[in-house]
Amino acid sequence: MKLRLNIEELNDDFFEDTRLLGITAPLKNYQFCLQLNNLMGYNFRLNPGIEIHLRKKERSYYFTVYESKEPNSFLTHYLYHNQFDGEYLLPEFRHMDFLWLMKGDLVDDEKCNWIKQAVKKISGVQLVAELTNEQIRNKGNMVF
C-alpha cells in the first residue's frame, strides 16, 4: 500500500482560520518590524527556524519570516518578506513587499481592520490589502 501526501490538503490545513494581509512598503525588513513593534506594540523578531527556502532554476532563494506571539492567546503573527534577489515568494502578488499572516486563533474583522488602519499610518506604507485564500496560487510557498 502506498501512502500519498496530499500537499493541497496540508496547505489548506495550514491556512485554516488565518487572515493574510499584503503590504506594499519599500522598506527594509528590520525597519518595518521596528515600526510595527514601536507603533503597534508587537514584538516581531526574525525566526531563522522558519525561513522559507525555495529552489528555482538551480538557485536558492531565502525568504525571511518574522514572528510575534500574542500574550495570553494562541495567535501568532508572521511577517514574510515577499522578495529575495529578484524572486517572489508569492509571484501573483509581486507588488506586495510583505505578507502578514495571522494564525493560531480567530482574528475577527474588527481586529483585522484595526491592524490594517494602523499599518496604513506607518511612514512608507503605500498599500495594505487583505488577501483571500482563493487569490493565493502559490500557498505552499508560505508553509513552514
Tab-separated table of C-alpha atoms in Angstrom:
chain	number	residue	atom	x	y	z
A	1	MET	CA	0.000	0.000	0.000
A	2	LYS	CA	1.344	3.405	-0.951
A	3	LEU	CA	0.583	6.443	1.126
A	4	ARG	CA	0.353	9.693	-0.779
A	5	LEU	CA	0.895	13.012	0.872
A	6	ASN	CA	-1.866	15.376	-0.097
A	7	ILE	CA	0.041	18.646	-0.326
A	8	GLU	CA	-3.058	20.662	-1.163
A	9	GLU	CA	-4.786	19.350	1.957
A	10	LEU	CA	-1.732	20.202	4.067
A	11	ASN	CA	-1.691	23.710	2.624
A	12	ASP	CA	-5.407	24.120	3.319
A	13	ASP	CA	-4.882	22.958	6.917
A	14	PHE	CA	-2.026	25.428	7.360
A	15	PHE	CA	-4.245	28.282	6.160
A	16	GLU	CA	-7.363	27.270	8.075
A	17	ASP	CA	-8.655	30.144	10.240
A	18	THR	CA	-5.908	32.502	9.091
A	19	ARG	CA	-6.023	36.067	7.830
A	20	LEU	CA	-3.455	37.359	5.377
A	21	LEU	CA	-2.560	40.939	4.582
A	22	GLY	CA	-0.434	42.079	1.673
A	23	ILE	CA	1.577	45.227	2.339
A	24	THR	CA	3.338	47.463	-0.167
A	25	ALA	CA	6.084	49.308	1.680
A	26	PRO	CA	9.524	49.719	0.099
A	27	LEU	CA	11.267	49.485	3.496
A	28	LYS	CA	13.965	47.206	4.862
A	29	ASN	CA	12.576	44.231	6.850
A	30	TYR	CA	14.088	45.281	10.149
A	31	GLN	CA	12.965	48.910	9.729
A	32	PHE	CA	9.400	47.830	9.048
A	33	CYS	CA	9.384	45.397	12.015
A	34	LEU	CA	10.834	48.063	14.291
A	35	GLN	CA	7.991	50.404	13.347
A	36	LEU	CA	5.358	47.676	13.887
A	37	ASN	CA	6.877	46.921	17.285
A	38	ASN	CA	7.166	50.567	18.354
A	39	LEU	CA	3.913	51.931	16.941
A	40	MET	CA	1.611	48.935	17.379
A	41	GLY	CA	3.067	47.140	20.383
A	42	TYR	CA	4.082	43.957	18.577
A	43	ASN	CA	7.275	42.034	19.221
A	44	PHE	CA	8.315	40.916	15.733
A	45	ARG	CA	11.589	39.016	15.799
A	46	LEU	CA	13.408	37.221	12.999
A	47	ASN	CA	12.862	33.462	13.284
A	48	PRO	CA	15.592	31.721	11.236
A	49	GLY	CA	13.991	28.345	12.057
A	50	ILE	CA	11.039	29.045	9.770
A	51	GLU	CA	12.838	30.890	6.987
A	52	ILE	CA	11.412	29.816	3.629
A	53	HIS	CA	13.903	28.213	1.247
A	54	LEU	CA	12.871	27.849	-2.399
A	55	ARG	CA	14.883	26.422	-5.267
A	56	LYS	CA	14.199	27.754	-8.740
A	57	LYS	CA	16.314	27.294	-11.845
A	58	GLU	CA	19.208	25.732	-9.889
A	59	ARG	CA	19.347	28.676	-7.493
A	60	SER	CA	18.412	29.031	-3.839
A	61	TYR	CA	16.210	31.800	-2.515
A	62	TYR	CA	15.690	32.604	1.143
A	63	PHE	CA	12.631	34.478	2.380
A	64	THR	CA	12.859	35.787	5.918
A	65	VAL	CA	9.989	35.334	8.346
A	66	TYR	CA	9.487	37.481	11.445
A	67	GLU	CA	7.280	36.233	14.247
A	68	SER	CA	5.309	37.894	17.056
A	69	LYS	CA	3.254	35.866	19.546
A	70	GLU	CA	0.244	37.445	21.226
A	71	PRO	CA	0.275	37.202	25.015
A	72	ASN	CA	-2.490	35.072	26.581
A	73	SER	CA	-3.565	33.763	23.187
A	74	PHE	CA	-2.703	31.097	20.603
A	75	LEU	CA	-2.493	33.810	17.963
A	76	THR	CA	0.858	34.281	16.270
A	77	HIS	CA	1.666	36.905	13.659
A	78	TYR	CA	4.109	36.070	10.876
A	79	LEU	CA	5.601	38.689	8.614
A	80	TYR	CA	7.118	37.304	5.410
A	81	HIS	CA	9.358	39.278	3.086
A	82	ASN	CA	7.879	38.599	-0.356
A	83	GLN	CA	11.046	39.195	-2.360
A	84	PHE	CA	14.584	37.838	-2.426
A	85	ASP	CA	17.135	38.507	-5.135
A	86	GLY	CA	14.536	39.152	-7.845
A	87	GLU	CA	12.313	36.183	-6.957
A	88	TYR	CA	8.962	36.342	-5.179
A	89	LEU	CA	7.527	34.100	-2.505
A	90	LEU	CA	4.071	34.757	-3.982
A	91	PRO	CA	4.675	35.778	-7.607
A	92	GLU	CA	0.971	36.544	-8.006
A	93	PHE	CA	1.489	39.447	-5.577
A	94	ARG	CA	4.698	40.974	-6.970
A	95	HIS	CA	3.589	44.437	-5.901
A	96	MET	CA	3.447	43.365	-2.238
A	97	ASP	CA	6.658	43.753	-0.238
A	98	PHE	CA	5.406	41.989	2.888
A	99	LEU	CA	2.839	39.331	3.717
A	100	TRP	CA	1.349	39.394	7.227
A	101	LEU	CA	-0.171	36.067	8.261
A	102	MET	CA	-2.295	35.807	11.405
A	103	LYS	CA	-2.549	32.192	12.549
A	104	GLY	CA	-3.416	30.061	15.580
A	105	ASP	CA	-6.542	31.824	16.780
A	106	LEU	CA	-9.530	33.538	15.236
A	107	VAL	CA	-8.976	37.161	14.199
A	108	ASP	CA	-12.283	38.981	13.879
A	109	ASP	CA	-12.983	41.724	11.327
A	110	GLU	CA	-12.664	44.439	13.958
A	111	LYS	CA	-9.130	43.427	14.912
A	112	CYS	CA	-8.116	42.845	11.295
A	113	ASN	CA	-9.418	46.301	10.346
A	114	TRP	CA	-7.572	47.874	13.306
A	115	ILE	CA	-4.325	46.269	12.103
A	116	LYS	CA	-4.922	47.419	8.504
A	117	GLN	CA	-5.633	51.012	9.600
A	118	ALA	CA	-2.629	51.121	11.957
A	119	VAL	CA	-0.238	49.734	9.317
A	120	LYS	CA	-1.512	52.263	6.747
A	121	LYS	CA	-0.387	55.073	9.080
A	122	ILE	CA	3.230	53.851	9.096
A	123	SER	CA	5.586	56.039	7.134
A	124	GLY	CA	6.500	54.396	3.818
A	125	VAL	CA	3.447	52.135	3.633
A	126	GLN	CA	1.612	52.601	0.332
A	127	LEU	CA	-0.979	49.836	0.427
A	128	VAL	CA	-2.494	47.326	2.847
A	129	ALA	CA	-4.984	44.802	1.487
A	130	GLU	CA	-6.484	41.605	2.804
A	131	LEU	CA	-5.768	38.633	0.543
A	132	THR	CA	-8.231	35.765	0.351
A	133	ASN	CA	-7.250	32.106	0.123
A	134	GLU	CA	-8.771	31.951	-3.360
A	135	GLN	CA	-6.383	34.671	-4.582
A	136	ILE	CA	-3.267	32.812	-3.450
A	137	ARG	CA	-1.996	30.442	-6.139
A	138	ASN	CA	1.341	29.534	-4.520
A	139	LYS	CA	0.090	28.835	-0.992
A	140	GLY	CA	2.628	26.052	-0.491
A	141	ASN	CA	5.470	28.577	-0.658
A	142	MET	CA	4.350	30.063	2.668
A	143	VAL	CA	4.067	26.820	4.620
A	144	PHE	CA	6.862	26.247	7.112
